[in-house]
Short mmCIF file of C-alpha atoms in Angstrom, two decimals:
data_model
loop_
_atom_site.label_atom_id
_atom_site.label_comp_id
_atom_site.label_asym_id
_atom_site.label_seq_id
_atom_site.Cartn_x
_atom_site.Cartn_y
_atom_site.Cartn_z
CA UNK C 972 -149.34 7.27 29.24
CA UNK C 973 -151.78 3.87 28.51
CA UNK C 974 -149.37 4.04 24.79
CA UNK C 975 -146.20 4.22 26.95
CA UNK C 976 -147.20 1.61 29.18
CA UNK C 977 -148.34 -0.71 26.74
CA UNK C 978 -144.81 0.13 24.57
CA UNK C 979 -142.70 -1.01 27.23
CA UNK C 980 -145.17 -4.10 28.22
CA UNK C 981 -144.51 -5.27 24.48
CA UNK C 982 -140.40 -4.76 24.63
CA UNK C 983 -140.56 -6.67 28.19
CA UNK C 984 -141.89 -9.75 26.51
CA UNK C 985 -139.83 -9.58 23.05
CA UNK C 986 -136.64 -9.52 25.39
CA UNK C 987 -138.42 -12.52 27.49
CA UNK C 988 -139.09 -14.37 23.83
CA UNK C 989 -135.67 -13.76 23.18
CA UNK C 990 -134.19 -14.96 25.96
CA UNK C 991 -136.07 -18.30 26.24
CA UNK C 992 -134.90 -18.62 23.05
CA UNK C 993 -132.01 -18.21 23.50
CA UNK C 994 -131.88 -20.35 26.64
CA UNK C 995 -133.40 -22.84 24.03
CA UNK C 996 -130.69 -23.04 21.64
CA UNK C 997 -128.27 -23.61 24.36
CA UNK C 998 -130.13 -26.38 25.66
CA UNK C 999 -130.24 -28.23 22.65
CA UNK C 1000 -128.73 -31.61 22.62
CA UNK C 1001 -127.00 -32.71 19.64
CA UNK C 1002 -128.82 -35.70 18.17
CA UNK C 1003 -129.14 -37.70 14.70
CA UNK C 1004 -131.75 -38.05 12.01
CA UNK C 1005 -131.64 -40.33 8.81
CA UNK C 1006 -133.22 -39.41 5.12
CA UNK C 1007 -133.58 -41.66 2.15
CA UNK C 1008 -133.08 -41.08 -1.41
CA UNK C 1009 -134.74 -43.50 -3.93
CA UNK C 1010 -133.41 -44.14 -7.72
CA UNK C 1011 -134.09 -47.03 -9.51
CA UNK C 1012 -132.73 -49.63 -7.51
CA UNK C 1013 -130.55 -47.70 -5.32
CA UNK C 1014 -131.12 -46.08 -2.33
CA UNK C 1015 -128.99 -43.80 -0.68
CA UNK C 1016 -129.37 -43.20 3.15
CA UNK C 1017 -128.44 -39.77 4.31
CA UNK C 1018 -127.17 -39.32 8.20
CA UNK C 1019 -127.19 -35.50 9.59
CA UNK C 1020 -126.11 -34.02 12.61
CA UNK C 1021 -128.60 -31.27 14.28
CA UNK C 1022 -127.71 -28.99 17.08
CA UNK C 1023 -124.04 -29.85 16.50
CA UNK C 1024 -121.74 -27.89 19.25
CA UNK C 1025 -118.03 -27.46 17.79
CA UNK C 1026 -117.93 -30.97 16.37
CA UNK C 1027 -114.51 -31.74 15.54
CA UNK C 1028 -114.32 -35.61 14.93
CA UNK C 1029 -117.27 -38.07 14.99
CA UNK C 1030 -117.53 -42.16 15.03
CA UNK C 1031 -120.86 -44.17 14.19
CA UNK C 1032 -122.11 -47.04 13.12
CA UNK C 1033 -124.79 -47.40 10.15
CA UNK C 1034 -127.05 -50.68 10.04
CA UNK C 1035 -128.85 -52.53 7.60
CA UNK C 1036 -130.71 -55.81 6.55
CA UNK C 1037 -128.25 -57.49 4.27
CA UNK C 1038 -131.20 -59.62 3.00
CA UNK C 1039 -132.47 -56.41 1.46
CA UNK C 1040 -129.85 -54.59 0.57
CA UNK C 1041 -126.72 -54.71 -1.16
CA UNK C 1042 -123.74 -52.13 0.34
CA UNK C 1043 -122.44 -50.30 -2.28
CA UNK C 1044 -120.34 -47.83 -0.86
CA UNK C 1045 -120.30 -44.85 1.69
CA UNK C 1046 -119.14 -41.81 2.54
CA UNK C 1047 -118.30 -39.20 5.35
CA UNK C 1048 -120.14 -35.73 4.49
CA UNK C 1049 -117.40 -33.13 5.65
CA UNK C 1050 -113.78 -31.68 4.87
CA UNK C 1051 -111.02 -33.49 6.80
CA UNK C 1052 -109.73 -37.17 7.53
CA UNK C 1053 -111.78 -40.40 7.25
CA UNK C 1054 -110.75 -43.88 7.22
CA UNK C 1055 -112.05 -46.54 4.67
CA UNK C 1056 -115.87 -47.59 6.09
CA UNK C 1057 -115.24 -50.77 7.61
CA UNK C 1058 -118.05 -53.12 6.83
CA UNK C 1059 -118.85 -55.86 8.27
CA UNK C 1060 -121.80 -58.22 8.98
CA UNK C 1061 -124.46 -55.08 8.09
CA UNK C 1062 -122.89 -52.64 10.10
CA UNK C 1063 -120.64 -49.78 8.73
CA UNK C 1064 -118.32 -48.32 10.65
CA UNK C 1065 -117.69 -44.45 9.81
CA UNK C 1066 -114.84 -42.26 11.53
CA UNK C 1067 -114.31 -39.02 10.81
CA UNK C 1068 -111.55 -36.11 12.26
CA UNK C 1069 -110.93 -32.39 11.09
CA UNK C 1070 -107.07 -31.82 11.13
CA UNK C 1071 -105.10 -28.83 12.81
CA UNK C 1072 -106.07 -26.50 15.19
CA UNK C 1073 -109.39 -25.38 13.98
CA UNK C 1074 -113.59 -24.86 15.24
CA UNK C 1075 -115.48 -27.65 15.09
CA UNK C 1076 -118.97 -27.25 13.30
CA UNK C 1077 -122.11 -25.89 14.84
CA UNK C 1078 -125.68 -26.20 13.83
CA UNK C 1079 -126.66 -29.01 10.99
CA UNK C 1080 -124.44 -30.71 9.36
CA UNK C 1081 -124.16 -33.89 6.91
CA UNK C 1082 -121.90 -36.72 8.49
CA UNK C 1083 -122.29 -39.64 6.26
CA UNK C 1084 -123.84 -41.23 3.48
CA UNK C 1085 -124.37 -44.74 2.52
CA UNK C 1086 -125.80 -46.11 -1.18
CA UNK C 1087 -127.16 -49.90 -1.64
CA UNK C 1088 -129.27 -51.49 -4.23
CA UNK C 1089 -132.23 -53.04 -3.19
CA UNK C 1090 -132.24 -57.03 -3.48
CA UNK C 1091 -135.91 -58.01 -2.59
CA UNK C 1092 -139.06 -56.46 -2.27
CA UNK C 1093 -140.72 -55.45 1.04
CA UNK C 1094 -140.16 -52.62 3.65
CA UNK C 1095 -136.95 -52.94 5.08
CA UNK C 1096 -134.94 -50.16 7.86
CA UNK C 1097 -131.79 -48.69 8.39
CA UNK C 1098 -130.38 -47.22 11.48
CA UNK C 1099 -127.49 -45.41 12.83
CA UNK C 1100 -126.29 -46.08 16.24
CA UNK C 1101 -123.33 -46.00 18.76
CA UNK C 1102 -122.87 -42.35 17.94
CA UNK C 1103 -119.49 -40.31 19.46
CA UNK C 1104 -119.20 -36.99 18.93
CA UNK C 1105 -115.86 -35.14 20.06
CA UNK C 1106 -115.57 -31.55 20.16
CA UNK C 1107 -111.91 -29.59 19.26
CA UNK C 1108 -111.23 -29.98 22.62
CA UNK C 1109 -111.34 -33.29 22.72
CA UNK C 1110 -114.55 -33.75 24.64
CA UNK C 1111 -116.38 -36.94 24.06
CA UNK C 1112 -120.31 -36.98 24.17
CA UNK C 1113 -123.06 -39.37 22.72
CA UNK C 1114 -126.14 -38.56 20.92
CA UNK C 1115 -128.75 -41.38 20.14
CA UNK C 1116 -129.61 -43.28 17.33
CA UNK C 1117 -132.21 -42.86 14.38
CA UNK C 1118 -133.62 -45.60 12.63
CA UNK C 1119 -135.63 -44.86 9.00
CA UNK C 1120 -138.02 -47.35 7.17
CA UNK C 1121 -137.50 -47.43 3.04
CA UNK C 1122 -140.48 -49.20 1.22
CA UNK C 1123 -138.40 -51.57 -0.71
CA UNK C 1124 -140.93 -52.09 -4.03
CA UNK C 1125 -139.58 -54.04 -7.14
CA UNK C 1126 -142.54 -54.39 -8.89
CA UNK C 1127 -141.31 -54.70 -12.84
CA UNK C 1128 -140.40 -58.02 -14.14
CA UNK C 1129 -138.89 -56.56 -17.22
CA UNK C 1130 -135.40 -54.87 -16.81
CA UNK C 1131 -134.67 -52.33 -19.82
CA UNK C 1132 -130.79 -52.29 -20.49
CA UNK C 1133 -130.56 -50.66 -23.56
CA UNK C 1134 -127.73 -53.08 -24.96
CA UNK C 1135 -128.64 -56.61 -24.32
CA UNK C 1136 -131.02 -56.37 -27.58
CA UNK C 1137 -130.27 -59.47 -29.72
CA UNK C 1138 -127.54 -60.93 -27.04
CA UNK C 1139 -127.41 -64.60 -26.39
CA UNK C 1140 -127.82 -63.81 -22.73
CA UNK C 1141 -130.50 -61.62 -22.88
CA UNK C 1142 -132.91 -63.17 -20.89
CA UNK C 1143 -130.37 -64.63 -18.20
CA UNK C 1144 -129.04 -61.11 -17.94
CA UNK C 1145 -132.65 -59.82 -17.21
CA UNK C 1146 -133.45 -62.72 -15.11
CA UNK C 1147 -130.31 -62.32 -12.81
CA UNK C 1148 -131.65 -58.37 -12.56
CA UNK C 1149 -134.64 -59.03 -12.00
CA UNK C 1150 -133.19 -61.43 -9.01
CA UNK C 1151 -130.94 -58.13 -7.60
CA UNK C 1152 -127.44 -59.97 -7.27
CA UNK C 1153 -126.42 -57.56 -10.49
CA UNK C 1154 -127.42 -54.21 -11.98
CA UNK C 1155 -126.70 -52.44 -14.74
CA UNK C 1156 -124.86 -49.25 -14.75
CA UNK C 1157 -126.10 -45.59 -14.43
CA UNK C 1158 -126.37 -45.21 -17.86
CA UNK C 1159 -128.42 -47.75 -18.56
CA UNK C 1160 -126.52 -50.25 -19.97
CA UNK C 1161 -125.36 -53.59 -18.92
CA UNK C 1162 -121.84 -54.28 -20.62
CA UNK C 1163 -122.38 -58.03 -21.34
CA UNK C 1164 -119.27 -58.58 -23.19
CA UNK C 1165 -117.31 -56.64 -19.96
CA UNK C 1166 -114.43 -59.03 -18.42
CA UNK C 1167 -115.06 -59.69 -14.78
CA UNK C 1168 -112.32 -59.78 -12.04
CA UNK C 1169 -111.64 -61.86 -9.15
CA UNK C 1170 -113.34 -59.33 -7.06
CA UNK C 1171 -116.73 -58.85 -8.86
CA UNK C 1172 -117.06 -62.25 -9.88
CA UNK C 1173 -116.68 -63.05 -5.66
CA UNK C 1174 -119.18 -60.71 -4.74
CA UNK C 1175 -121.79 -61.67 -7.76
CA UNK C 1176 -121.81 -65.17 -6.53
CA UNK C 1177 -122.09 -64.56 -2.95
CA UNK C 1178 -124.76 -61.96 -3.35
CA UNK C 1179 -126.55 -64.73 -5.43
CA UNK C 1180 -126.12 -67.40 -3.30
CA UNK C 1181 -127.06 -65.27 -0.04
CA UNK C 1182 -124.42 -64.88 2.73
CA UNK C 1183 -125.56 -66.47 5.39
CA UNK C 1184 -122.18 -67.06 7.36
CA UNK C 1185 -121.70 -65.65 10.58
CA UNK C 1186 -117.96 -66.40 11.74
CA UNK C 1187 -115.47 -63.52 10.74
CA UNK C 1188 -113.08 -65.01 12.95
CA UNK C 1189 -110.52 -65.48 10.62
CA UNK C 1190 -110.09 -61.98 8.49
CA UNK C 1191 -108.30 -62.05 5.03
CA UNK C 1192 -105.12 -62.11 5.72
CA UNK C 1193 -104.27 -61.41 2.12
CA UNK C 1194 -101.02 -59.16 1.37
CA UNK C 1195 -103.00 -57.40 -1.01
CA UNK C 1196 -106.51 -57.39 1.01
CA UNK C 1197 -106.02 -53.39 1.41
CA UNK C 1198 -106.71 -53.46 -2.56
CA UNK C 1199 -109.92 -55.03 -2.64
CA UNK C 1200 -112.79 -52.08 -2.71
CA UNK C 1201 -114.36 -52.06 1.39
CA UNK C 1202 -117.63 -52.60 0.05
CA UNK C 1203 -116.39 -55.95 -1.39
CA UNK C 1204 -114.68 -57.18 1.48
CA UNK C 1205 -117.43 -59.13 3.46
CA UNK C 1206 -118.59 -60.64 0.27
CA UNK C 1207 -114.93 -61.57 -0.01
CA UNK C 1208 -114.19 -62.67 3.38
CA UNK C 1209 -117.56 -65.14 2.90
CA UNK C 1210 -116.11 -66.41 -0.37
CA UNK C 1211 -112.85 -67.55 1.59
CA UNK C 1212 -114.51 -68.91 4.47
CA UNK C 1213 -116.64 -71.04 2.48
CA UNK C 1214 -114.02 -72.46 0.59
CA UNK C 1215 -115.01 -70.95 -2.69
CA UNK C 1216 -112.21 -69.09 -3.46
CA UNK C 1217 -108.92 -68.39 -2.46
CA UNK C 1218 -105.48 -66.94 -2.47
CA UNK C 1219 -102.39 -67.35 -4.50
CA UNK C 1220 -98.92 -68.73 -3.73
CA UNK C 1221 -97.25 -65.64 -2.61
CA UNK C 1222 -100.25 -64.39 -0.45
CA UNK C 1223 -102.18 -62.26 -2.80
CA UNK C 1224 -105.42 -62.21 -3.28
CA UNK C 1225 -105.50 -60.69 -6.88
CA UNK C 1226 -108.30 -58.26 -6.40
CA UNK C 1227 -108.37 -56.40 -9.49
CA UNK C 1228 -106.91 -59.86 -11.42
CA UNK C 1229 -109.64 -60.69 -14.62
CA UNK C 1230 -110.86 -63.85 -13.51
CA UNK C 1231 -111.09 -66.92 -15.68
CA UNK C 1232 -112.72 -69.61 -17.23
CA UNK C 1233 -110.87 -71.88 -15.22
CA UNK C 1234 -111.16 -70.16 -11.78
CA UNK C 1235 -114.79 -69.72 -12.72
CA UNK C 1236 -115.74 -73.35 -13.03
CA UNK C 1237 -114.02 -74.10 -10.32
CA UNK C 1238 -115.63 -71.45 -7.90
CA UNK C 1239 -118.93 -72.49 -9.33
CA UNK C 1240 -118.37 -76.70 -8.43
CA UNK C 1241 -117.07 -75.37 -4.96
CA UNK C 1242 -120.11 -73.34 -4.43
CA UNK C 1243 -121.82 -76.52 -5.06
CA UNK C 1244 -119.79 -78.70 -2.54
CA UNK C 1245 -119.23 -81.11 -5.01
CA UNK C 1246 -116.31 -82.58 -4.42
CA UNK C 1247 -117.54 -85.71 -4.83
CA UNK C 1248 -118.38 -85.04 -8.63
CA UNK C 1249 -114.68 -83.35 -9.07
CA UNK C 1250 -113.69 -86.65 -7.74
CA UNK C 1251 -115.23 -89.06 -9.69
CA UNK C 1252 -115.35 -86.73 -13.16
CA UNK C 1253 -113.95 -88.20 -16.02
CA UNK C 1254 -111.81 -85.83 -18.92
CA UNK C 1255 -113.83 -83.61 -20.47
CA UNK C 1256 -114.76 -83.51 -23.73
CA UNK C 1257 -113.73 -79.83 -25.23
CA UNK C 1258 -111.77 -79.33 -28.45
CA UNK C 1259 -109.05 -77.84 -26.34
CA UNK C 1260 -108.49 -79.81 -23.43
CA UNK C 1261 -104.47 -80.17 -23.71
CA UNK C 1262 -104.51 -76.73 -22.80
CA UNK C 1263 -106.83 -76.74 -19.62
CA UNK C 1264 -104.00 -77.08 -16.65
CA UNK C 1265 -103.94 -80.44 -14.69
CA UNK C 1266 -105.35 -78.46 -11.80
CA UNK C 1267 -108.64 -77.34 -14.20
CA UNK C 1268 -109.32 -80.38 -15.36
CA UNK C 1269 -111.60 -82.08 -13.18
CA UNK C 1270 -113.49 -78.91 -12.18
CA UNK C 1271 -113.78 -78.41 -16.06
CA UNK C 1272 -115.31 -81.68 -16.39
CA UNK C 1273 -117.71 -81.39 -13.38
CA UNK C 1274 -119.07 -78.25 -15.44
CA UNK C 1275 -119.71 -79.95 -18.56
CA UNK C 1276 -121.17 -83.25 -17.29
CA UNK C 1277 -123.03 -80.86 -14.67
CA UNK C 1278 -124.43 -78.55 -17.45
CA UNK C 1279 -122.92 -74.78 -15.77
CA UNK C 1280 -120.70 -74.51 -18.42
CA UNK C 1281 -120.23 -74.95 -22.33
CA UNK C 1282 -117.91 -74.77 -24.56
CA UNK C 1283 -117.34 -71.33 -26.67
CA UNK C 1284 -117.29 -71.40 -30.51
CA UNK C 1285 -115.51 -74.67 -31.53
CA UNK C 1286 -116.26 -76.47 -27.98
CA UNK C 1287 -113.29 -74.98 -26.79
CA UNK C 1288 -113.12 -73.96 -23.01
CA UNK C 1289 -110.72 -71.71 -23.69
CA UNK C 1290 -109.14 -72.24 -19.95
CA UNK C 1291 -107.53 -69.06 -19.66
CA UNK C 1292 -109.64 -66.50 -21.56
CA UNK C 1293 -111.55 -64.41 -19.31
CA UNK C 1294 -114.58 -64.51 -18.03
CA UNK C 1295 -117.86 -61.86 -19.21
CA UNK C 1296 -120.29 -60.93 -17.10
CA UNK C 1297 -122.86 -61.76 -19.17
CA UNK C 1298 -120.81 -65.57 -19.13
CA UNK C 1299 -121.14 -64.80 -15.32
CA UNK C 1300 -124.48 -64.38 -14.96
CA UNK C 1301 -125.16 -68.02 -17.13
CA UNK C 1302 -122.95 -69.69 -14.71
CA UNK C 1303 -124.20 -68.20 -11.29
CA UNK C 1304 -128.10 -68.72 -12.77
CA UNK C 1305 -126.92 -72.65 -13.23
CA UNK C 1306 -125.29 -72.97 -9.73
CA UNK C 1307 -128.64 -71.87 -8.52
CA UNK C 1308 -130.26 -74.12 -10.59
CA UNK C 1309 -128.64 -77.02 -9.30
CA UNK C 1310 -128.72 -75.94 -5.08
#
């Protein structure tokens, strides 16, 4: 009888177990949690969705210190529709919708991820915040914000790109790596001899220079501006505003154009706001200057007499060849030189 007893005393409080468990899992509120991964110099921030409820479609906003870190690019982390991140002043926007008539997802899931490259040493944090969640009925609810702290150590001084060995920029190449406004590439190398275009040359020199501007009153209004990468924009957009760079005749932008040698000394004297210099400059003194356009000229000069820019083989300028990175990096080191 005492065995009996004590058998049903056991079942009573596995069904009671069960049920508060139950009664648990229904309670649970959906919320947010962030995870870091760590390579190199990139870091890529992880945002996951626990104790989802028939998620169909989900908005958010990522944050970080744009002082530390460099946006690379980002992602949404499930099957469906997503528009382009929109980034903007350290905040990426995410938005993310399942199509047709279908469940939403339950449990954990992965709803974004974000990579940067570290620019300076220190701890810095990333959050997520203003999360919506919208179930397939079209329900709207919140859930929270996370915030994660990512140790932010650069601690070598020597940067190994396995083919910079015996180039004439080596140690400007290392120097501006060692500085974060460039990296190499996954695979180790650095591709000094790479051209450059509009767009990477933009975002070098603003990452370089720091963008500090806060008005992004006026967005590109470029016919093309739906070309340039979203992770470029910003560093775009601050490029404009400051008068560095800008569009051509018919509206475009030129995104993907190979910038150079004349666009490049003349974003570099801009950067410089020395207008005074273009002004005053008198015709420089390379082998080729009947072929540097009337428009070149004086930034060309400013260059020489300024010392951000030499001649290539021959002292020619060589107005319309395009620009190298490893050219790049000289140029943007000398700006900073000369702030």
């Amino acid at each position: 009888m005492l065995k009996k007893i004590t058998t049903v005393f056991g079942l009573m409080l596995g069904f009671v177990w069960l049920a508060a468990q139950a009664q648990a899992a229904a309670e649970a509120v959906p919320s947010i949690s962030l995870k870091s991964a760590v390579n190199g110099q990139e870091i890529t921030v992880f945002v996951t969705g626990d104790h989802l409820k028939d998620l169909y479609a989900y908005d958010l906003i990522i944050s970080y210190d744009p002082g530390k870190l460099v946006y690379q690019n980002a992602s949404s982390g499930a099957s469906g529709f997503g528009v382009d991140p929109i980034v903007k002043n350290g905040d990426i926007r995410i938005a993310h919708t399942k199509v047709g008539k279908i469940a939403g997802d339950n449990g954990t899931k992965e709803l974004a991820s974000a990579k940067f490259t570290r620019l300076d040493s220190g701890t810095t944090s990333v959050s997520v915040h203003d999360v919506k969640l919208v179930d397939s009925k079209l329900n709207a609810a919140a859930a929270g914000k996370a915030e994660i702290s990512i140790e932010n150590s650069i601690t070598s001084t020597t940067i190994a790109l396995k083919d910079i060995e015996g180039h004439w920029a080596k140690d400007s190449i290392q120097e501006a790596v060692r500085q974060g406004w460039i990296t190499g590439y996954a695979n180790g190398t650095f591709q000094p001899n790479k051209e450059v275009t509009r767009t990477e040359f933009a975002a070098m020199l603003i990452r370089a220079l720091g963008d500090n501007s806060t008005d992004r009153s006026q967005p590109l209004k470029f016919t093309d501006v739906q070309q340039i990468p979203p992770w470029a924009r910003p560093l775009v957009e601050a490029a404009v505003l400051r008068g560095i760079m800008n569009g051509y005749e018919n509206g475009s932008f030129g995104p993907g154009k190979l910038i150079t040698r004349a666009e490049m000394a003349t974003m570099a004297i801009r950067s410089l706001n020395l207008a005074e210099a273009v002004k005053n400059s008198d015709q420089p003194s390379f082998a080729d200057n009947n072929q540097i356009p009337a428009w070149a000229k004086p930034y060309a000069a400013a260059v020489e007499q300024k010392g951000i820019m030499k001649g290539r083989s021959g002292n020619m300028f060589a107005p319309g060849a395009h620009a190298t990175r490893a050219e790049a990096v000289v140029v943007i080191l000398a700006v900073l030189q000369r702030q």
